[in-house]
């Protein structure tokens, strides 16, 4: 028997859909369409058929049903910050959640609830007004949807774990238009998959998180010379520190910041970003080994209200970039030599190597408890190559890929939120062992036609 493919939506069909949405929509040629189709990675240049802005889960369900029945590809946008640019796709119906940003905080129960289009920085500020926070990422403009569903590695990872470790429940709209509450007690296999499996299973219209107490932290940046000894010393210091200290370090050219003398601006340095959530004296003791490792070129480390760490680096605007990422067991002599070699001949003056040391609370969760299975990995390395001119993209891609391949023999796995469009084999690297097969099985049940495929896609099991 031959099954006929659905007819693609006509302009009249799209107009009918748009007319029924309270949040409105943008079509090619509409004022605001060009801006709305842009994402944080400006190297991504795609033209959706329509960008719709539902205001609640019922409207999301209607949009999904329309896309499914009309045979339109679908993309889901929370913050548009994903490195692969999956929030937009050519000819697609984009579900833009930017009209769904409500946040509520229950300080008595220590629970924060946020709609699917809310941004990380807004949740951090709202919770802090009650002396609380939800451990999120490290950038205020990231959407909660992509951040949470991929895992969520941020400034409090070693003390409180990943963002998914704080997740209590979600409201999820699935491919068939069902609106589900998903938690450890309701659809537990789906709840497992949503904690690390990305946007493969539906559109999350509401997140419910456990909130953690927080107040003043010791935070900021230590800027150290870019030497072999500094890079070799970083991981042992960060890994042996108390769980209250989380670091995100970057080997990069020093920006024109006031806390570093002007003669070092533009030169390569190792910038150790840090947050210590505990007693201030204990925080100073925890970072003292860095000052013993090398005399800082400059520093801005101070007591601050926790949300200020999201502002210290300044705003992060849209920019073209190429990213490759991997987990390493350590920064040994060979890895350090490779990093210094490539950064000494970087294709872009803005290129950087980011080093995150995990462990602590991240590692105290069983590897099979969530779809983020890399609980035992200690070092996460990202090669991030921003650039200004689109014509230069092939040069920067070649340099970044060569750098990645030089480190890859010692690597094991990758964090899905740091993947670009690198092919299905790399997606499998993000979900080792039985994790991928379990995700594919859940996918087959809730999205057998793979409606949600503009993502780090896990096709349904057959």
Short mmCIF file of C-alpha atoms in Angstrom, two decimals:
data_model
loop_
_atom_site.label_atom_id
_atom_site.label_comp_id
_atom_site.label_asym_id
_atom_site.label_seq_id
_atom_site.Cartn_x
_atom_site.Cartn_y
_atom_site.Cartn_z
CA UNK A 1 0.00 0.00 0.00
CA UNK A 2 1.32 3.45 -0.91
CA UNK A 3 1.08 6.17 1.74
CA UNK A 4 0.70 9.63 0.27
CA UNK A 5 2.92 12.35 1.66
CA UNK A 6 1.05 15.25 3.27
CA UNK A 7 0.62 18.38 1.16
CA UNK A 8 2.88 21.23 2.17
CA UNK A 9 1.21 24.23 3.77
CA UNK A 10 0.04 26.99 1.47
CA UNK A 11 0.25 30.72 2.30
CA UNK A 12 -3.48 30.60 3.00
CA UNK A 13 -2.97 27.75 5.46
CA UNK A 14 -0.24 29.70 7.27
CA UNK A 15 -2.42 32.80 7.37
CA UNK A 16 -5.19 30.76 8.97
CA UNK A 17 -2.80 29.44 11.63
CA UNK A 18 -1.42 32.91 12.35
CA UNK A 19 -4.88 34.43 12.69
CA UNK A 20 -5.70 32.08 15.53
CA UNK A 21 -2.58 32.74 17.64
CA UNK A 22 -2.73 35.40 20.34
CA UNK A 23 1.05 35.74 20.26
CA UNK A 24 1.11 36.39 16.54
CA UNK A 25 3.62 35.30 13.94
CA UNK A 26 6.09 36.62 11.40
CA UNK A 27 6.23 35.62 7.75
CA UNK A 28 8.94 36.45 5.20
CA UNK A 29 8.60 40.11 4.28
CA UNK A 30 6.98 41.10 7.59
CA UNK A 31 8.58 43.82 9.66
CA UNK A 32 10.70 42.12 12.31
CA UNK A 33 11.12 38.85 10.42
CA UNK A 34 14.77 39.45 9.54
CA UNK A 35 15.69 40.11 13.16
CA UNK A 36 13.57 37.25 14.49
CA UNK A 37 15.27 34.65 12.28
CA UNK A 38 18.74 35.53 13.62
CA UNK A 39 20.36 33.46 16.34
CA UNK A 40 23.37 34.00 18.59
CA UNK A 41 25.74 32.31 16.14
CA UNK A 42 25.53 34.75 13.22
CA UNK A 43 27.22 32.22 10.93
CA UNK A 44 23.77 30.59 10.82
CA UNK A 45 21.67 32.21 8.06
CA UNK A 46 18.37 30.39 7.56
CA UNK A 47 14.94 31.49 6.35
CA UNK A 48 11.96 29.83 8.06
CA UNK A 49 8.55 29.68 6.37
CA UNK A 50 7.02 31.26 9.48
CA UNK A 51 8.01 32.20 13.02
CA UNK A 52 5.07 31.70 15.35
CA UNK A 53 4.86 32.89 18.95
CA UNK A 54 2.41 30.86 21.01
CA UNK A 55 1.46 32.15 24.45
CA UNK A 56 0.63 28.86 26.18
CA UNK A 57 0.82 25.11 25.84
CA UNK A 58 -2.54 24.90 24.06
CA UNK A 59 -1.26 27.16 21.29
CA UNK A 60 1.99 25.19 21.13
CA UNK A 61 -0.05 22.01 20.64
CA UNK A 62 -1.98 23.67 17.82
CA UNK A 63 1.22 24.71 16.07
CA UNK A 64 2.70 21.23 16.36
CA UNK A 65 -0.42 19.66 14.93
CA UNK A 66 -0.35 22.11 12.02
CA UNK A 67 3.31 21.37 11.23
CA UNK A 68 2.72 17.63 11.43
CA UNK A 69 -0.39 17.63 9.26
CA UNK A 70 1.05 20.09 6.70
CA UNK A 71 4.36 18.28 6.33
CA UNK A 72 6.35 21.35 7.39
CA UNK A 73 9.72 20.91 9.09
CA UNK A 74 9.66 22.19 12.66
CA UNK A 75 12.17 24.09 14.77
CA UNK A 76 11.87 25.16 18.40
CA UNK A 77 13.42 28.35 19.73
CA UNK A 78 13.88 29.07 23.43
CA UNK A 79 16.82 31.50 23.56
CA UNK A 80 18.39 30.94 20.13
CA UNK A 81 21.76 30.44 21.79
CA UNK A 82 22.49 26.87 20.64
CA UNK A 83 25.82 26.62 18.87
CA UNK A 84 24.39 24.63 15.97
CA UNK A 85 21.62 27.16 15.30
CA UNK A 86 18.88 24.54 15.45
CA UNK A 87 16.40 27.19 16.62
CA UNK A 88 15.83 28.09 12.96
CA UNK A 89 15.69 26.06 9.76
CA UNK A 90 15.07 26.83 6.10
CA UNK A 91 11.41 26.47 5.17
CA UNK A 92 10.46 25.48 8.71
CA UNK A 93 7.73 26.48 11.08
CA UNK A 94 9.61 27.95 14.05
CA UNK A 95 7.95 27.67 17.46
CA UNK A 96 9.38 30.79 19.09
CA UNK A 97 8.73 30.69 22.84
CA UNK A 98 9.73 34.32 23.46
CA UNK A 99 6.16 35.22 24.46
CA UNK A 100 6.31 32.63 27.28
CA UNK A 101 8.71 34.01 29.89
CA UNK A 102 6.78 34.05 33.17
CA UNK A 103 8.76 33.13 36.29
CA UNK A 104 7.42 32.45 39.79
CA UNK A 105 9.36 31.63 42.95
CA UNK A 106 7.92 29.94 46.03
CA UNK A 107 10.50 30.73 48.75
CA UNK A 108 8.75 28.62 51.38
CA UNK A 109 8.93 25.46 49.28
CA UNK A 110 12.16 26.55 47.54
CA UNK A 111 10.68 25.92 44.11
CA UNK A 112 11.10 28.10 41.03
CA UNK A 113 8.86 27.75 38.00
CA UNK A 114 9.67 29.24 34.60
CA UNK A 115 7.97 29.12 31.22
CA UNK A 116 9.83 27.62 28.30
CA UNK A 117 10.96 30.91 26.76
CA UNK A 118 12.52 32.39 29.90
CA UNK A 119 16.22 33.24 29.95
CA UNK A 120 18.75 32.07 32.53
CA UNK A 121 19.63 35.55 33.75
CA UNK A 122 16.00 36.41 34.43
CA UNK A 123 15.51 33.30 36.55
CA UNK A 124 18.72 33.98 38.47
CA UNK A 125 17.55 37.51 39.32
CA UNK A 126 14.02 36.46 40.23
CA UNK A 127 15.20 33.69 42.56
CA UNK A 128 17.90 35.86 44.15
CA UNK A 129 15.25 38.32 45.31
CA UNK A 130 14.27 35.53 47.73
CA UNK A 131 17.82 34.50 48.67
CA UNK A 132 17.68 31.55 46.29
CA UNK A 133 19.04 30.41 42.94
CA UNK A 134 18.73 27.62 40.44
CA UNK A 135 22.15 26.34 39.30
CA UNK A 136 22.14 27.21 35.61
CA UNK A 137 24.86 27.95 33.04
CA UNK A 138 27.31 30.83 32.85
CA UNK A 139 25.58 33.21 30.42
CA UNK A 140 22.50 35.29 31.23
CA UNK A 141 21.08 35.31 27.69
CA UNK A 142 20.86 31.52 27.29
CA UNK A 143 17.33 30.11 27.08
CA UNK A 144 16.31 27.71 29.81
CA UNK A 145 15.00 25.22 27.25
CA UNK A 146 18.24 24.30 25.54
CA UNK A 147 20.35 24.78 28.65
CA UNK A 148 18.27 22.51 30.84
CA UNK A 149 17.41 19.77 28.37
CA UNK A 150 21.09 19.30 27.47
CA UNK A 151 22.21 19.08 31.09
CA UNK A 152 23.25 22.54 32.29
CA UNK A 153 26.88 23.04 33.36
CA UNK A 154 27.46 26.33 35.14
CA UNK A 155 28.92 28.36 37.98
CA UNK A 156 27.62 26.15 40.80
CA UNK A 157 28.19 22.74 39.20
CA UNK A 158 30.63 21.37 41.75
CA UNK A 159 28.46 22.38 44.72
CA UNK A 160 24.98 21.60 43.40
CA UNK A 161 25.48 19.57 40.22
CA UNK A 162 23.88 20.15 36.84
CA UNK A 163 20.71 22.08 36.10
CA UNK A 164 18.93 18.77 35.43
CA UNK A 165 19.79 17.71 38.97
CA UNK A 166 17.49 20.49 40.19
CA UNK A 167 14.65 19.66 37.78
CA UNK A 168 11.46 18.50 39.52
CA UNK A 169 8.95 18.43 36.68
CA UNK A 170 8.09 19.88 33.28
CA UNK A 171 5.01 20.60 31.24
CA UNK A 172 5.65 18.98 27.86
CA UNK A 173 3.77 19.19 24.57
CA UNK A 174 4.47 16.08 22.51
CA UNK A 175 4.34 15.47 18.77
CA UNK A 176 0.72 14.27 18.87
CA UNK A 177 -0.39 17.45 20.65
CA UNK A 178 -0.68 15.90 24.12
CA UNK A 179 0.11 18.17 27.08
CA UNK A 180 1.82 16.15 29.79
CA UNK A 181 3.17 16.79 33.25
CA UNK A 182 6.40 14.83 33.40
CA UNK A 183 8.28 14.07 36.61
CA UNK A 184 9.92 11.23 38.49
CA UNK A 185 6.43 9.89 39.29
CA UNK A 186 4.66 10.77 36.02
CA UNK A 187 6.12 9.31 32.82
CA UNK A 188 9.43 8.52 34.57
CA UNK A 189 11.16 7.16 31.46
CA UNK A 190 10.39 10.38 29.62
CA UNK A 191 11.59 12.41 32.61
CA UNK A 192 14.86 10.48 32.49
CA UNK A 193 15.23 11.25 28.77
CA UNK A 194 14.48 14.95 29.14
CA UNK A 195 17.34 15.32 31.60
CA UNK A 196 20.14 15.45 29.05
CA UNK A 197 18.48 14.15 25.88
CA UNK A 198 17.85 17.58 24.40
CA UNK A 199 14.83 18.69 22.39
CA UNK A 200 14.07 15.28 20.90
CA UNK A 201 10.88 14.59 22.82
CA UNK A 202 8.66 17.65 22.64
CA UNK A 203 8.36 21.30 23.55
CA UNK A 204 8.78 22.12 27.23
CA UNK A 205 6.43 24.96 28.08
CA UNK A 206 7.13 25.04 31.82
CA UNK A 207 10.05 24.00 34.02
CA UNK A 208 9.82 23.39 37.75
CA UNK A 209 13.13 23.51 39.62
CA UNK A 210 14.39 22.97 43.13
CA UNK A 211 15.98 26.24 44.29
CA UNK A 212 19.08 26.46 46.45
CA UNK A 213 19.91 29.10 49.09
CA UNK A 214 22.53 31.65 48.05
CA UNK A 215 23.70 35.14 48.97
CA UNK A 216 27.08 36.80 48.64
CA UNK A 217 29.71 34.73 46.83
CA UNK A 218 33.38 35.22 46.14
CA UNK A 219 33.56 35.57 42.40
CA UNK A 220 35.44 37.03 39.48
CA UNK A 221 38.54 36.40 37.41
CA UNK A 222 42.21 35.67 38.04
CA UNK A 223 44.33 36.40 34.97
CA UNK A 224 47.44 34.22 34.89
CA UNK A 225 50.29 34.02 32.37
CA UNK A 226 49.73 31.50 29.56
CA UNK A 227 52.52 29.10 30.46
CA UNK A 228 52.85 25.35 30.43
CA UNK A 229 53.06 25.25 34.24
CA UNK A 230 49.90 27.30 34.66
CA UNK A 231 47.89 25.07 32.33
CA UNK A 232 49.27 21.91 33.91
CA UNK A 233 48.54 23.22 37.40
CA UNK A 234 44.97 24.33 36.80
CA UNK A 235 43.14 21.01 36.79
CA UNK A 236 44.76 19.59 39.95
CA UNK A 237 43.98 22.81 41.83
CA UNK A 238 40.37 23.01 40.64
CA UNK A 239 39.69 19.29 41.11
CA UNK A 240 41.06 19.19 44.66
CA UNK A 241 39.33 22.38 45.77
CA UNK A 242 36.28 22.19 48.04
CA UNK A 243 32.99 21.68 46.22
CA UNK A 244 32.05 25.27 46.97
CA UNK A 245 34.52 26.41 44.28
CA UNK A 246 33.61 26.05 40.60
CA UNK A 247 35.90 27.39 37.88
CA UNK A 248 35.52 28.11 34.17
CA UNK A 249 38.93 28.99 32.71
CA UNK A 250 39.72 30.42 29.29
CA UNK A 251 42.99 30.58 27.40
CA UNK A 252 42.47 33.68 25.28
CA UNK A 253 43.69 37.13 24.36
CA UNK A 254 43.21 39.52 27.26
CA UNK A 255 40.35 41.91 26.51
CA UNK A 256 40.71 45.62 27.40
CA UNK A 257 39.50 45.16 30.97
CA UNK A 258 40.49 47.70 33.62
CA UNK A 259 41.81 45.13 36.09
CA UNK A 260 44.65 44.06 33.77
CA UNK A 261 47.43 46.54 32.89
CA UNK A 262 47.16 47.84 29.34
CA UNK A 263 50.48 46.30 28.29
CA UNK A 264 48.90 42.84 28.60
CA UNK A 265 45.78 43.65 26.57
CA UNK A 266 45.67 41.48 23.46
CA UNK A 267 48.28 39.03 24.72
CA UNK A 268 47.51 35.39 25.44
CA UNK A 269 46.61 34.66 29.07
CA UNK A 270 44.81 32.08 31.18
CA UNK A 271 41.72 33.71 32.65
CA UNK A 272 40.30 31.68 35.54
CA UNK A 273 36.67 32.59 36.16
CA UNK A 274 35.45 31.39 39.54
CA UNK A 275 32.58 31.31 41.99
CA UNK A 276 33.01 30.20 45.60
CA UNK A 277 29.69 29.76 47.36
CA UNK A 278 30.65 29.58 51.01
CA UNK A 279 32.49 31.52 53.70
CA UNK A 280 34.54 34.30 52.15
CA UNK A 281 37.71 33.40 54.07
CA UNK A 282 37.37 29.81 52.90
CA UNK A 283 36.99 31.07 49.36
CA UNK A 284 40.22 33.04 49.52
CA UNK A 285 41.96 29.95 50.88
CA UNK A 286 40.54 27.84 48.05
CA UNK A 287 41.94 30.12 45.33
CA UNK A 288 45.29 30.76 47.05
CA UNK A 289 46.98 27.89 45.11
CA UNK A 290 46.40 29.85 41.89
CA UNK A 291 48.34 32.80 43.26
CA UNK A 292 51.11 30.38 44.28
CA UNK A 293 51.11 28.89 40.79
CA UNK A 294 52.01 32.20 39.15
CA UNK A 295 51.82 35.90 39.90
CA UNK A 296 48.53 37.11 38.41
CA UNK A 297 48.72 39.62 35.58
CA UNK A 298 45.58 41.10 37.07
CA UNK A 299 42.51 40.10 38.98
CA UNK A 300 38.96 41.08 39.81
CA UNK A 301 37.97 38.70 42.59
CA UNK A 302 35.62 40.10 45.19
CA UNK A 303 32.54 39.42 47.29
CA UNK A 304 29.47 39.99 45.16
CA UNK A 305 25.77 39.12 45.02
CA UNK A 306 25.55 35.93 43.02
CA UNK A 307 23.78 37.42 39.94
CA UNK A 308 26.73 39.81 39.45
CA UNK A 309 28.93 37.01 38.12
CA UNK A 310 26.70 36.96 35.03
CA UNK A 311 27.48 40.64 34.43
CA UNK A 312 31.19 40.77 35.20
CA UNK A 313 32.27 39.65 31.74
CA UNK A 314 30.02 42.17 30.05
CA UNK A 315 27.17 41.46 27.61
CA UNK A 316 27.56 38.60 25.16
CA UNK A 317 26.31 39.72 21.77
CA UNK A 318 25.64 37.70 18.62
CA UNK A 319 28.75 36.68 16.70
CA UNK A 320 29.80 34.11 14.12
CA UNK A 321 31.78 31.23 15.60
CA UNK A 322 32.91 27.65 15.22
CA UNK A 323 32.99 25.33 18.24
CA UNK A 324 34.36 21.87 18.97
CA UNK A 325 34.25 20.23 22.38
CA UNK A 326 35.34 17.07 24.14
CA UNK A 327 35.96 15.50 27.52
CA UNK A 328 39.56 14.74 28.52
CA UNK A 329 40.80 12.69 31.47
CA UNK A 330 43.35 15.42 32.32
CA UNK A 331 45.43 18.21 30.84
CA UNK A 332 48.63 16.20 30.54
CA UNK A 333 51.88 17.37 28.95
CA UNK A 334 50.78 16.31 25.47
CA UNK A 335 47.42 18.13 25.71
CA UNK A 336 49.05 21.28 27.09
CA UNK A 337 51.66 21.27 24.32
CA UNK A 338 48.93 20.88 21.68
CA UNK A 339 46.84 23.67 23.16
CA UNK A 340 49.73 26.12 23.36
CA UNK A 341 50.87 25.20 19.86
CA UNK A 342 47.48 25.79 18.23
CA UNK A 343 46.71 28.91 20.23
CA UNK A 344 50.08 30.31 19.20
CA UNK A 345 48.94 30.17 15.56
CA UNK A 346 45.20 30.68 15.99
CA UNK A 347 43.16 31.57 12.95
CA UNK A 348 41.18 34.26 14.76
CA UNK A 349 42.49 36.70 17.38
CA UNK A 350 39.29 35.99 19.34
CA UNK A 351 39.80 32.21 19.48
CA UNK A 352 39.80 30.66 22.94
CA UNK A 353 40.09 27.36 24.73
CA UNK A 354 37.65 26.92 27.59
CA UNK A 355 38.45 24.45 30.37
CA UNK A 356 35.79 23.38 32.85
CA UNK A 357 36.73 21.11 35.74
CA UNK A 358 33.78 19.03 36.92
CA UNK A 359 33.59 16.53 39.77
CA UNK A 360 32.00 17.40 43.09
CA UNK A 361 28.20 17.13 43.06
CA UNK A 362 28.18 16.37 39.32
CA UNK A 363 30.02 13.10 39.95
CA UNK A 364 27.88 12.05 42.91
CA UNK A 365 24.90 11.26 40.66
CA UNK A 366 24.86 7.80 39.10
CA UNK A 367 25.81 7.75 35.41
CA UNK A 368 22.54 6.07 34.45
CA UNK A 369 20.29 8.30 36.58
CA UNK A 370 19.84 10.80 33.74
CA UNK A 371 20.58 10.97 30.04
CA UNK A 372 23.70 13.01 30.84
CA UNK A 373 26.00 10.02 31.33
CA UNK A 374 29.40 11.68 31.75
CA UNK A 375 29.27 12.01 35.51
CA UNK A 376 32.81 10.70 35.98
CA UNK A 377 34.47 13.04 33.48
CA UNK A 378 36.77 15.57 35.08
CA UNK A 379 37.79 17.97 32.31
CA UNK A 380 35.59 19.47 29.61
CA UNK A 381 37.42 21.40 26.89
CA UNK A 382 35.81 23.69 24.35
CA UNK A 383 37.58 25.20 21.36
CA UNK A 384 35.60 28.33 20.49
CA UNK A 385 36.57 30.39 17.46
CA UNK A 386 34.58 33.61 17.00
CA UNK A 387 35.20 35.64 13.86
CA UNK A 388 33.90 38.79 12.18
CA UNK A 389 33.85 38.18 8.44
CA UNK A 390 31.60 35.40 7.01
CA UNK A 391 33.95 34.83 4.06
CA UNK A 392 36.61 33.63 6.53
CA UNK A 393 34.43 30.80 7.85
CA UNK A 394 36.26 27.99 5.98
CA UNK A 395 39.61 29.10 7.42
CA UNK A 396 38.33 29.11 10.99
CA UNK A 397 36.48 25.84 10.55
CA UNK A 398 39.63 24.15 9.24
CA UNK A 399 41.76 25.48 12.12
CA UNK A 400 39.21 24.53 14.78
CA UNK A 401 38.70 21.06 13.34
CA UNK A 402 42.45 20.43 13.11
CA UNK A 403 42.86 21.54 16.74
CA UNK A 404 40.04 19.24 17.77
CA UNK A 405 41.47 16.27 15.87
CA UNK A 406 44.85 16.79 17.54
CA UNK A 407 43.23 16.47 21.00
CA UNK A 408 40.72 13.81 20.05
CA UNK A 409 42.82 10.63 20.51
CA UNK A 410 42.75 11.13 24.28
CA UNK A 411 39.09 12.23 24.41
CA UNK A 412 36.02 10.34 25.52
CA UNK A 413 32.60 11.82 24.81
CA UNK A 414 31.13 15.28 24.30
CA UNK A 415 28.55 17.48 26.03
CA UNK A 416 25.55 17.73 23.69
CA UNK A 417 25.03 21.45 24.34
CA UNK A 418 28.48 22.16 22.93
CA UNK A 419 27.93 20.26 19.69
CA UNK A 420 27.48 21.97 16.35
CA UNK A 421 26.16 20.15 13.25
CA UNK A 422 28.87 17.48 13.36
CA UNK A 423 26.95 14.44 12.17
CA UNK A 424 25.17 11.47 13.78
CA UNK A 425 28.34 9.81 14.99
CA UNK A 426 29.15 12.81 17.16
CA UNK A 427 25.61 12.75 18.57
CA UNK A 428 26.21 9.15 19.54
CA UNK A 429 29.39 10.25 21.33
CA UNK A 430 27.20 12.45 23.53
CA UNK A 431 25.19 9.43 24.71
CA UNK A 432 27.50 6.50 25.44
CA UNK A 433 26.66 2.86 25.93
CA UNK A 434 23.04 2.02 26.63
CA UNK A 435 22.08 5.68 27.02
CA UNK A 436 21.60 6.20 23.28
CA UNK A 437 19.52 3.04 22.86
CA UNK A 438 17.27 3.96 25.78
CA UNK A 439 16.77 7.46 24.37
CA UNK A 440 15.92 6.04 20.95
CA UNK A 441 13.35 3.75 22.56
CA UNK A 442 11.65 6.64 24.37
CA UNK A 443 11.78 8.65 21.14
CA UNK A 444 10.01 5.85 19.26
CA UNK A 445 7.15 6.00 21.74
CA UNK A 446 6.61 9.77 21.94
CA UNK A 447 7.80 10.95 18.50
CA UNK A 448 7.80 7.97 16.12
CA UNK A 449 7.76 10.18 12.99
CA UNK A 450 10.70 12.27 14.29
CA UNK A 451 8.83 15.59 14.11
CA UNK A 452 11.45 16.98 16.48
CA UNK A 453 14.53 16.47 14.33
CA UNK A 454 16.07 19.95 14.11
CA UNK A 455 18.28 19.27 17.12
CA UNK A 456 21.10 16.93 18.11
CA UNK A 457 18.83 14.27 16.73
CA UNK A 458 18.23 10.81 18.12
CA UNK A 459 16.08 8.98 15.53
CA UNK A 460 13.38 6.71 16.94
CA UNK A 461 14.35 3.09 17.44
CA UNK A 462 13.00 0.73 14.80
#
